[in-house]
Short mmCIF file of C-alpha atoms and ligand atoms in Angstrom, two decimals:
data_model
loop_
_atom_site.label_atom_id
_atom_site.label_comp_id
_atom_site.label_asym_id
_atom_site.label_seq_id
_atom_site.Cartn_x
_atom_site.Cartn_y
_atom_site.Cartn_z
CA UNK A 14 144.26 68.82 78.44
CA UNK A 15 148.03 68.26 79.93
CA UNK A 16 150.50 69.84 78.32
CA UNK A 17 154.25 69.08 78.75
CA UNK A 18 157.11 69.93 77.69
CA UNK A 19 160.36 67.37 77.58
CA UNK A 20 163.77 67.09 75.22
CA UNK A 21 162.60 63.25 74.04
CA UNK A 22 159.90 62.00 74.20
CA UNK A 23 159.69 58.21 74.42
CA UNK A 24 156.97 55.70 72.82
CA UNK A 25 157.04 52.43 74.47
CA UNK A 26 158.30 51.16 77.68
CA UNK A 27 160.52 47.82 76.63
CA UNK A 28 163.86 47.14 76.77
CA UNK A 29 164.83 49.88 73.86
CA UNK A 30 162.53 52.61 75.59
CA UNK A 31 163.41 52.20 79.22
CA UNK A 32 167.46 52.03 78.12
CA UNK A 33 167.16 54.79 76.45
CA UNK A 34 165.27 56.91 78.96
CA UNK A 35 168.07 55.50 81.63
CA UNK A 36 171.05 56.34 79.06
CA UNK A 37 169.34 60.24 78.59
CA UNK A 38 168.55 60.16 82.05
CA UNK A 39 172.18 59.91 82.86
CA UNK A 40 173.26 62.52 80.44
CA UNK A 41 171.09 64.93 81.46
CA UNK A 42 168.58 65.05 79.20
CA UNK A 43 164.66 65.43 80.17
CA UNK A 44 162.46 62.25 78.58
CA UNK A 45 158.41 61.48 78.71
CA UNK A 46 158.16 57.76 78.25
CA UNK A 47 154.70 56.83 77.63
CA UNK A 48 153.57 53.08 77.24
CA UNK A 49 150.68 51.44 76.07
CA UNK A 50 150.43 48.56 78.39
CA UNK A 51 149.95 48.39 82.43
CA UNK A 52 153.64 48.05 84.09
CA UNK A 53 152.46 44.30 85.46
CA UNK A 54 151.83 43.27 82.18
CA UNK A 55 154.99 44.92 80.73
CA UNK A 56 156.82 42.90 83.58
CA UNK A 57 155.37 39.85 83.08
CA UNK A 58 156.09 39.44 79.22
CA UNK A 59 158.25 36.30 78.75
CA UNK A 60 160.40 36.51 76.31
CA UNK A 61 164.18 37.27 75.40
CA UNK A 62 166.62 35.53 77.64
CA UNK A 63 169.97 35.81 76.51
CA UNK A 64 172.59 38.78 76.80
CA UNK A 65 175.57 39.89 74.72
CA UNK A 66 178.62 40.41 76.33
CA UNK A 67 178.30 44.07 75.59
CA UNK A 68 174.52 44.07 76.74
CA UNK A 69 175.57 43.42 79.66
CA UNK A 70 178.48 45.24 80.25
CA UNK A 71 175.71 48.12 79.34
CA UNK A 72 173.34 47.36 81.88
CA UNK A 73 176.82 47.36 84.15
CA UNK A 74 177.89 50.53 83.06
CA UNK A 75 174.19 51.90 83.80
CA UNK A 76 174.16 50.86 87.05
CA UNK A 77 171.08 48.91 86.44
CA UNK A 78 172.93 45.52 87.12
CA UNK A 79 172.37 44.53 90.78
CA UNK A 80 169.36 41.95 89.62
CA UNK A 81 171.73 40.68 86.81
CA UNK A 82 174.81 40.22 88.50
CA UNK A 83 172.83 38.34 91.50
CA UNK A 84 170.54 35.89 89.22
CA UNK A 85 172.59 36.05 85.68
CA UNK A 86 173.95 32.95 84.37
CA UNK A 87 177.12 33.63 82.77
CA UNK A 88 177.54 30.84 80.45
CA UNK A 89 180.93 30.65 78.43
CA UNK A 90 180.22 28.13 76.08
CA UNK A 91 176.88 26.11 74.23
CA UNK A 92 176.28 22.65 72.64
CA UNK A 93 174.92 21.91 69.25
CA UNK A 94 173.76 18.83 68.37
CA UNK A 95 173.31 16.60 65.28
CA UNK A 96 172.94 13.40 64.99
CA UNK A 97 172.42 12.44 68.86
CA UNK A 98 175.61 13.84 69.58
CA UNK A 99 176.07 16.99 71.71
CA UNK A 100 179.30 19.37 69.99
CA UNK A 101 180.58 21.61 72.41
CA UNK A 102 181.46 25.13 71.35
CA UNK A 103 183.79 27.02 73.72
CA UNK A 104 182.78 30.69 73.68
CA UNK A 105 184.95 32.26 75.97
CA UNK A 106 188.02 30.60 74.64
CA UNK A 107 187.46 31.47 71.44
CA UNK A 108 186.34 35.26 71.97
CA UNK A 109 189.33 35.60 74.93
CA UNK A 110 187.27 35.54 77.72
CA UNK A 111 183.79 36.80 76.35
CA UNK A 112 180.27 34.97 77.22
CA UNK A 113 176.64 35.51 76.70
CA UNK A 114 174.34 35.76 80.34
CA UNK A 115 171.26 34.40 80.56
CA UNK A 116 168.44 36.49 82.65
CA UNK A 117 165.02 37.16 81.53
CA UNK A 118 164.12 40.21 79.70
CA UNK A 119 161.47 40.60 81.96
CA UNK A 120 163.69 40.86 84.81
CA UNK A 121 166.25 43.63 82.64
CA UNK A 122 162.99 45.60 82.07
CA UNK A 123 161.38 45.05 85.81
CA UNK A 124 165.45 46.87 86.88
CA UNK A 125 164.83 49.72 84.55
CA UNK A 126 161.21 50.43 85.61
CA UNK A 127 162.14 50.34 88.81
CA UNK A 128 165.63 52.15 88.30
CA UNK A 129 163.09 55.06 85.94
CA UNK A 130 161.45 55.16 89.17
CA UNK A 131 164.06 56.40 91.05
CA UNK A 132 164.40 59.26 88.96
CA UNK A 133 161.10 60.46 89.19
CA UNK A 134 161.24 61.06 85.71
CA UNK A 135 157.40 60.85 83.95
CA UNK A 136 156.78 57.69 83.09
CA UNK A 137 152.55 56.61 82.25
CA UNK A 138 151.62 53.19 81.78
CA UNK A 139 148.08 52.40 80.21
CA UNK A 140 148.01 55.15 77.73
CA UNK A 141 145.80 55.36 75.10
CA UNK A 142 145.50 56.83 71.72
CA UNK A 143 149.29 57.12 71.39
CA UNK A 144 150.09 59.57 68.70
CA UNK A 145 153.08 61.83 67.13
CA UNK A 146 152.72 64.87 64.56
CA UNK A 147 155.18 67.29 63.46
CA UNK A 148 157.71 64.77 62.71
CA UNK A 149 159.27 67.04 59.81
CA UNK A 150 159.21 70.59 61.99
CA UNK A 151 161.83 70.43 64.93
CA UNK A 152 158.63 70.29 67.27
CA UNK A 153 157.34 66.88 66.96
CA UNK A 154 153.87 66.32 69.53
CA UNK A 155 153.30 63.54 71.37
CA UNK A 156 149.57 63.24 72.11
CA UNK A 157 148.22 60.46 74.50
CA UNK A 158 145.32 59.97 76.81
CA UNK A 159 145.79 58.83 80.55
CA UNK A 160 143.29 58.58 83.38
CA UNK A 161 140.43 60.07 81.47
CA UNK A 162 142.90 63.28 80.44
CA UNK A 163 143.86 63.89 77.20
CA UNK A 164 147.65 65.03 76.83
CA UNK A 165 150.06 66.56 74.73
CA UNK A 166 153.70 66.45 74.94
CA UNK A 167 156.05 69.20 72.79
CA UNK A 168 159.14 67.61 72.25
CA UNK A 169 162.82 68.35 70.46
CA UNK A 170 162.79 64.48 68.97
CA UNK A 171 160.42 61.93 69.14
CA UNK A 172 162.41 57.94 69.58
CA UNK A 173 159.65 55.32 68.71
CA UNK A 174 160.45 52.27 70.58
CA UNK A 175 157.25 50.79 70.32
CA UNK A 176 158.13 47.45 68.61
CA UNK A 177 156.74 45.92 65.76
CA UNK A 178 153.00 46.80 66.77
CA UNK A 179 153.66 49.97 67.47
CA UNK A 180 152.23 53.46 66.24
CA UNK A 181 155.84 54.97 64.99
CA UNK A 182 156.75 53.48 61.96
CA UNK A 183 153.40 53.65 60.99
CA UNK A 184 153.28 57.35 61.32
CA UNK A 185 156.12 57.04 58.39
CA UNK A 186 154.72 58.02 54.77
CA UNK A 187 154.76 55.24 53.02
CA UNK A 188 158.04 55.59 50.60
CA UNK A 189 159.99 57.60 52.77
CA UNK A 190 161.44 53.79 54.18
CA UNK A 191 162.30 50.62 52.19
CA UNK A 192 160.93 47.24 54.26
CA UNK A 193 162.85 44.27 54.19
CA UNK A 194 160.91 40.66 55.00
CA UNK A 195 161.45 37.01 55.35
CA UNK A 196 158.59 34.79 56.79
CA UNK A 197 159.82 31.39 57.58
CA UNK A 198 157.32 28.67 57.10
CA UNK A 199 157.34 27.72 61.05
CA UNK A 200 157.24 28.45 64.44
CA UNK A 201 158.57 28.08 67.86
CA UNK A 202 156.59 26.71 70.73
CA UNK A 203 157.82 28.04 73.79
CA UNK A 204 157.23 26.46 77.69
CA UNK A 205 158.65 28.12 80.85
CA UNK A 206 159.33 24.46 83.10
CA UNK A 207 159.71 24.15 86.71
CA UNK A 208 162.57 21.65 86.08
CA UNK A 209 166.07 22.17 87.49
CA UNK A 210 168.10 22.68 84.14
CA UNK A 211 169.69 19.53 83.21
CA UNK A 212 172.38 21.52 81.21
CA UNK A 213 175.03 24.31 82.51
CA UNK A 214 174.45 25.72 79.20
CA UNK A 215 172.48 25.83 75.95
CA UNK A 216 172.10 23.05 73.72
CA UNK A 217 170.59 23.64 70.25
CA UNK A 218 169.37 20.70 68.51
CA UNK A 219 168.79 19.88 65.00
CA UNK A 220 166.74 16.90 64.70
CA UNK A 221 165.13 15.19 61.63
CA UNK A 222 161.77 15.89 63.10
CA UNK A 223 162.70 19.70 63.48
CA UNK A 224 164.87 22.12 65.54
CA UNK A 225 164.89 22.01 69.80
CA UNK A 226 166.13 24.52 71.96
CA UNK A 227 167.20 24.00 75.86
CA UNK A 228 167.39 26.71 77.71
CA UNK A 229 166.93 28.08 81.26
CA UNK A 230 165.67 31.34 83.37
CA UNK A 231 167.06 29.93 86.67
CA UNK A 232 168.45 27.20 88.59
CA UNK A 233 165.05 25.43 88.91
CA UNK A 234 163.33 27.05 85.88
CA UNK A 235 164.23 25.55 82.28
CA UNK A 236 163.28 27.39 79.02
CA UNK A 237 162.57 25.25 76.19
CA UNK A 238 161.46 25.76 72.50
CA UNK A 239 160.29 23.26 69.86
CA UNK A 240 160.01 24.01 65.93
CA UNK A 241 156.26 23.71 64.67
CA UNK A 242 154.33 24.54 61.78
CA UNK A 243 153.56 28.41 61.01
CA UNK A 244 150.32 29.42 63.10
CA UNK A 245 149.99 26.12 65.38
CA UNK A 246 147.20 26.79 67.25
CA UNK A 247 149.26 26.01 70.92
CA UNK A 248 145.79 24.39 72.32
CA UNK A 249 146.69 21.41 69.54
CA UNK A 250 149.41 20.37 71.88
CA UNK A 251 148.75 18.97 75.40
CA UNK A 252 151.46 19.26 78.22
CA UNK A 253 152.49 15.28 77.86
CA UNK A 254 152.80 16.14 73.90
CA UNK A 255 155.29 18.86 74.26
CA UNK A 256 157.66 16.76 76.93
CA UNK A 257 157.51 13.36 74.43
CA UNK A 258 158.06 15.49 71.66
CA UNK A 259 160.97 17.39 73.59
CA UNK A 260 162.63 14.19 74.87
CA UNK A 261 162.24 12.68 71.12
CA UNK A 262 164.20 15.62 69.63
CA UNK A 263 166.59 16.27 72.41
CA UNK A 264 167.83 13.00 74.14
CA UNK A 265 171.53 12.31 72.92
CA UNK A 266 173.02 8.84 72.28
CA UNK A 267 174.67 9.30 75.73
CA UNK A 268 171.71 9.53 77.54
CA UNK A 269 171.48 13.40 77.97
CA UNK A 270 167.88 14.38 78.16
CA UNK A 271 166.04 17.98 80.16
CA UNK A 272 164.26 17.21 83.14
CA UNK A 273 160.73 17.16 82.96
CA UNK A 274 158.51 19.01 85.69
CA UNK A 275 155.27 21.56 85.02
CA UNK A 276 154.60 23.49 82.89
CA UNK A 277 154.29 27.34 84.03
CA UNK A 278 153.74 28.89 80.40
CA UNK A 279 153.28 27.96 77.21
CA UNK A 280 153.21 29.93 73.55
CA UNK A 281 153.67 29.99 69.79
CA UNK A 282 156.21 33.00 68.58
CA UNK A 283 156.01 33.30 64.72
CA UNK A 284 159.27 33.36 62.94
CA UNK A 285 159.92 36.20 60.66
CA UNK A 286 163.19 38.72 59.43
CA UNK A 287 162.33 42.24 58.93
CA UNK A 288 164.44 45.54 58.79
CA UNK A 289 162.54 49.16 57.54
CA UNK A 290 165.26 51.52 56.89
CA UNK A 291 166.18 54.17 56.94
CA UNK A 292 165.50 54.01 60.63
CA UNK A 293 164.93 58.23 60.83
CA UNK A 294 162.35 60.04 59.13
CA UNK A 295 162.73 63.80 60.71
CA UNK A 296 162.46 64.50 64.39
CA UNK A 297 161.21 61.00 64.62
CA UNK A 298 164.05 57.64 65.84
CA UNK A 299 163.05 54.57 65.66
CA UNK A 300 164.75 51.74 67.97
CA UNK A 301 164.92 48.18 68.43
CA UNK A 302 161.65 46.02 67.08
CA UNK A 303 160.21 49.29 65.95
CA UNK A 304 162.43 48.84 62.97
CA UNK A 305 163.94 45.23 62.89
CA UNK A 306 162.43 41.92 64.01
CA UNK A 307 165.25 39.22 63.93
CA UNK A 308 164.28 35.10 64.56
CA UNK A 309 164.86 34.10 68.02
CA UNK A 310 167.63 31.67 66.61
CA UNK A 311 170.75 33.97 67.24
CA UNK A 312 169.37 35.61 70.41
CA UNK A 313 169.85 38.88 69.11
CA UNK A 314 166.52 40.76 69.44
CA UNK A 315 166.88 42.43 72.91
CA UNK A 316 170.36 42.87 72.04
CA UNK A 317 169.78 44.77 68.65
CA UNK A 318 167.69 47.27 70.62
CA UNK A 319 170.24 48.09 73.27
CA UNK A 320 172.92 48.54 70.63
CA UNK A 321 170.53 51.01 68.66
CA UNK A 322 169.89 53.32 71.68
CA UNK A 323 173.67 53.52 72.60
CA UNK A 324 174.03 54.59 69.34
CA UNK A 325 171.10 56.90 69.47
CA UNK A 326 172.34 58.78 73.37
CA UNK A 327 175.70 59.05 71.46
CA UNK A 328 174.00 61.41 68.48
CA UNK A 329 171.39 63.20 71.34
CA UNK A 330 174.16 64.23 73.76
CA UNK A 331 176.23 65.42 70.84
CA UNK A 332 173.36 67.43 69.74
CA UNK A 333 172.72 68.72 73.29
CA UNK A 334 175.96 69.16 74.34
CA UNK A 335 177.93 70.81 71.18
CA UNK A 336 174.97 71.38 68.92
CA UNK A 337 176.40 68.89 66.29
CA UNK A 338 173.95 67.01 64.40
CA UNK A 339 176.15 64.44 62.25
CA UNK A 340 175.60 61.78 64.64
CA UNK A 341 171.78 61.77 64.30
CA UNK A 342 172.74 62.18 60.35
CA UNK A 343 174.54 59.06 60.90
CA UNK A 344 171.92 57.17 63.35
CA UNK A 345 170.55 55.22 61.02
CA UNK A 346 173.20 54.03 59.02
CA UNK A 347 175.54 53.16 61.75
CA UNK A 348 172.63 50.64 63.32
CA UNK A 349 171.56 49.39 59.79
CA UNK A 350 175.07 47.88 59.21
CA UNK A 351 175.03 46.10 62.69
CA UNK A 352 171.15 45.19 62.11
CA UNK A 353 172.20 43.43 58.91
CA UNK A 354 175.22 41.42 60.30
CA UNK A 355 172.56 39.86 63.13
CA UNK A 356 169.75 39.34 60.26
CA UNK A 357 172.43 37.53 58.15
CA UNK A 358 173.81 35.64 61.37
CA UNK A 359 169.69 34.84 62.58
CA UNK A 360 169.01 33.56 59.34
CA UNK A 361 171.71 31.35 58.77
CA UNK A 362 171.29 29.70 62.46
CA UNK A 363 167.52 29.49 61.16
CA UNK A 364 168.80 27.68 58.32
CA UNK A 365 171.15 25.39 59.05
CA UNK A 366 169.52 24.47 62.56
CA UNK A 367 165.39 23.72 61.31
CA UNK A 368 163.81 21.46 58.57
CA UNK A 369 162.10 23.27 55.34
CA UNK A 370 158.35 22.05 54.51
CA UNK A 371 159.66 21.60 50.99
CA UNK A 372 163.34 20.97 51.14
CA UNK A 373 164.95 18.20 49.17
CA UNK A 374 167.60 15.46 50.14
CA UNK A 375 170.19 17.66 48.86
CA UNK A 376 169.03 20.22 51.48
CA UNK A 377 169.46 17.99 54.32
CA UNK A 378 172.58 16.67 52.94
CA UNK A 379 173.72 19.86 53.40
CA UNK A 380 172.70 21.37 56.63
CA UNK A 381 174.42 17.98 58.54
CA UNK A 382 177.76 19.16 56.46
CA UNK A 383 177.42 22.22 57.65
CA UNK A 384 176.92 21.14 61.25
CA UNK A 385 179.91 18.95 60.20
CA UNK A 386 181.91 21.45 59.64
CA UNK A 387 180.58 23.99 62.32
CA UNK A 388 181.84 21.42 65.17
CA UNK A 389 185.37 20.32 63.65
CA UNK A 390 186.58 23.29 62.45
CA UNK A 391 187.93 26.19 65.26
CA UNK A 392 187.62 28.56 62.11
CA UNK A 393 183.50 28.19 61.87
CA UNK A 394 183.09 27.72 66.13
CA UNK A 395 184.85 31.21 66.10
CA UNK A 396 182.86 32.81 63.33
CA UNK A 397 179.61 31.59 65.44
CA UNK A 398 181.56 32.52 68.92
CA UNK A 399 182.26 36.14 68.01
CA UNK A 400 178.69 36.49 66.61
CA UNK A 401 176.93 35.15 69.51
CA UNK A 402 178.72 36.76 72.04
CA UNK A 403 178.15 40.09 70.00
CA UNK A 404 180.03 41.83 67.45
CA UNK A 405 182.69 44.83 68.82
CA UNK A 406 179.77 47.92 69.63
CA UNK A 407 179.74 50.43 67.43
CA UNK A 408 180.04 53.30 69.39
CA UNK A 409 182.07 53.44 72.87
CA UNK A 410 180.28 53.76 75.93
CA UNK A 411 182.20 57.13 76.49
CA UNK A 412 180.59 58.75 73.79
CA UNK A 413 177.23 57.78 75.29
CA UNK A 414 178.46 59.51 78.62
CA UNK A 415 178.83 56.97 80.17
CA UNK A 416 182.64 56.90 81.50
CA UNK A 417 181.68 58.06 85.21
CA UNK A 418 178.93 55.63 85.77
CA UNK A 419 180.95 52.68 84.99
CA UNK A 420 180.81 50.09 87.99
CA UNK A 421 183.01 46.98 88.26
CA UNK A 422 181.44 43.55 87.97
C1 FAD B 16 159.50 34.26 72.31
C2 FAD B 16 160.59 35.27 72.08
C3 FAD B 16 161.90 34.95 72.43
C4 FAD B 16 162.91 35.87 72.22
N1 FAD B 16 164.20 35.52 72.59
C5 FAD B 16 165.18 36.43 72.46
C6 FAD B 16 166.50 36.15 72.94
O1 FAD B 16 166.79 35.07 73.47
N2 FAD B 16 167.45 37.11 72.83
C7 FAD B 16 167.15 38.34 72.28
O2 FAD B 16 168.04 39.20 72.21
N3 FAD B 16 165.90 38.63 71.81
C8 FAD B 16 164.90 37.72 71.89
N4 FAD B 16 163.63 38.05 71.49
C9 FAD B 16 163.38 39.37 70.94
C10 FAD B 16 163.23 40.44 72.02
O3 FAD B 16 162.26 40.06 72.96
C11 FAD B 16 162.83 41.78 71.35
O4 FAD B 16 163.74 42.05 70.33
C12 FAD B 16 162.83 42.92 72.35
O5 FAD B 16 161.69 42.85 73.19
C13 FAD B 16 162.84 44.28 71.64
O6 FAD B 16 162.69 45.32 72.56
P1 FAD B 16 161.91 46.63 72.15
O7 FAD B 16 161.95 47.51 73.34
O8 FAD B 16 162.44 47.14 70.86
O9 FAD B 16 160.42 46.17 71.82
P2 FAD B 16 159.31 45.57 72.79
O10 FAD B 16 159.92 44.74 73.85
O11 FAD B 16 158.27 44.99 71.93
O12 FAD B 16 158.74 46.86 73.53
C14 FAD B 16 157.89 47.77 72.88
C15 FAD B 16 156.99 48.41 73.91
O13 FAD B 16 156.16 49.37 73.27
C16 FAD B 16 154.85 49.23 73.76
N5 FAD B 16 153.91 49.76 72.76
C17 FAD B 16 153.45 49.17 71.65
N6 FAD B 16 152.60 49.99 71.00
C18 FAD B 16 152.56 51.13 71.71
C19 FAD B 16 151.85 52.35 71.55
N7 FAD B 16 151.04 52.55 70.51
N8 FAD B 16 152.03 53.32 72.47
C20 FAD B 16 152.84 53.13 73.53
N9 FAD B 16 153.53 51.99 73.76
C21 FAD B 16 153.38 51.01 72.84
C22 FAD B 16 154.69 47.74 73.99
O14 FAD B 16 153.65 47.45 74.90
C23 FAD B 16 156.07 47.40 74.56
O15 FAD B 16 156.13 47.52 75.96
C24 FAD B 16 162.61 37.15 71.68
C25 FAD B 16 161.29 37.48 71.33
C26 FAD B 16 160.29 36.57 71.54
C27 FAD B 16 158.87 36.96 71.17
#
């Protein structure tokens, strides 16, 4: 048997776990991260793509941005369209100056793997059996096996960034936390396309035979999504399938269309809202999709996570450095009140921007006004501006420690 001994240990090795471990890292403060997964496959994961202005301007402040500011695509405004027209909604002018960067989450988490690395801080990949005890005494375990070896890790606080399969908020009693869902009745079908991106920027369209998505990884890779029934098996739709139905829903009355080239990857995400609060039961934090799953609609999933663990190095290096505990009092309810505004903002991009199974005329009637009004009024394309480009953090980046590490863009 291993035994350790570290300040936090660390469940899961995605964008919430490795931040965090960089953020403590940086303050000071000894971490075990311990994933379930092999670091390819953690690598390869194809998922989140686009980054708040404060996201980044975390990853900046980390020092983790040399990838990001090489490859990113700042992008300072999007389209929506409706009706075969294309809307354009200036983000940058109407945030003063802020924008949203596009670059892969699997690139932000290959940066912090390899930026962990240079620490030589313990990180396992493959670990098995993953589980925590003593979450009410103020020596939670972390138990694990690796390489045959079964270990045990005593830590001061146990952060459970597993995500929404993980083995943290399981370990929960049930009542201690109150679960909020939503299941929407669809899906998106995802393809990674080597196709030069036909667009400098996002287009989200709402068609009458169901949402689209453009998007892009690179300057030859474009990132595309399609809304199809809940649970579409993705072997019902052939590659030619997916580009007619893509050029049905997304060609505009001016010709605009994505080019079409192979595709690399294909997949069906499930759509769903979901918050468990209070995030905190004892020694044990949870962060990011460990606690709240947000549709992909607002882009706010990746971004949700990296706001929690600011929040959370703000309450550990208090505790650490002064001995205070009101910030870790406060964790959960400071992230639960930003986790809300993006669940409220996901679900009403959701809403207006895909077609119900059951929705009436009135319904549809309805969405188009509200696309209507969303592109001819400055006071709606700022309410979605602000939103998208991320609401103000919630705590500075100096009370994360993180004033001496800032770098310029
Ligand atoms: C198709 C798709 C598109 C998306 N697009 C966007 C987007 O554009 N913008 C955006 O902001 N968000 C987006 N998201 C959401 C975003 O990907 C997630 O919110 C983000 O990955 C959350 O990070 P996390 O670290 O909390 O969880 P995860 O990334 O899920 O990481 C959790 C880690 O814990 C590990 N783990 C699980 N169980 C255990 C265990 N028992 N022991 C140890 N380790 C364990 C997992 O292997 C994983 O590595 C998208 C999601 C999907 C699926």
């Amino acid at each position: 048997m291993g035994s350790l001994r570290t300040q936090v240990g660390i469940v899961g090795a995605g964008p919430a776990g490795l931040l965090l471990g960089h953020l403590l890292h940086l303050n000071g403060i000894d971490t075990v991260v311990v994933e379930a997964r092999s670091r390819d496959y953690v690598i390869d994961r194809v998922r989140a793509g686009v980054l708040e202005q404060g996201t980044v301007d975390l990853l900046v402040a980390l020092g983790v941005s040399t990838g990001l500011c090489r490859a990113g695509l700042r992008h300072e405004g999007l389209y929506v369209t409706f009706d075969g027209r294309r809307h354009r909604i200036d983000l940058a002018d109407l945030t003063g100056g802020k924008a949203i960067t596009i670059y892969g989450q699997n690139e932000v988490v290959r940066d912090l793997i390899d930026a962990r690395s240079a620490t030589t801080r313990p990180l396992y990949f493959g670990a098995e059996g993953v589980s925590v005890h003593g979450l009410e005494t103020s020596k939670p375990v972390l138990r694990f096996q690796h390489g045959g070896t079964d270990h045990e890790v005593h830590c001061d606080f146990i952060a459970g960034c597993d995500g929404s399969h993980g083995i943290c908020r399981p370990s929960i009693p049930a009542g201690a936390q109150t679960v909020y869902e939503r299941v929407y009745p669809f899906g998106w079908l995802g393809i990674l396309a080597e196709a030069a991106p036909s667009s400098d920027e996002l287009v989200y369209t709402y068609h009458e035979r169901g949402f689209a998505l453009f998007s892009m990884r690179s300057p030859r890779i474009t990132r595309l999504y399609l809304q199809v029934p809940a649970d579409e098996p993705i072997e019902s739709w052939s590659d030619e399938a997916i580009w007619d139905e893509m050029l049905t829903r997304m060609t505009t009355r001016d010709g605009w269309r994505p080019n079409v080239g192979r595709i690399l990857q294909k997949s069906v995400t499930p759509m769903r809202s979901f918050v468990a609060a209070p995030m905190r039961y004892g020694r044990l934090f949870l962060a990011g999709d460990s606690a709240h799953i947000v549709p992909p609609t607002g882009a706010k999933g990746l971004n949700l996570a990296a706001s929690d663990v600011l929040v959370l190095t703000r309450a550990l290096r208090a505790f650490y450095e002064q001995g205070r505990t009101e910030w870790l009092d406060e964790y959960s309810n400071v992230c639960v009140r930003r986790v809300w505004r993006a669940q409220r903002f996901s679900w009403w991009m959701t809403s207006t921007l895909h077609r119900f199974p059951n929705e009436s005329a009135f319904d549809h009637q309805r969405q188009i006004a509200d696309l209507d009004y969303l592109t001819s009024s400055r006071a709606a394309m700022t309410s979605l501006a602000e939103q998208y480009v991320g609401l103000p953090a919630e705590v500075s980046f100096e009370s994360a420690g993180l004033q001496l590490h800032t770098a310029s863009r």
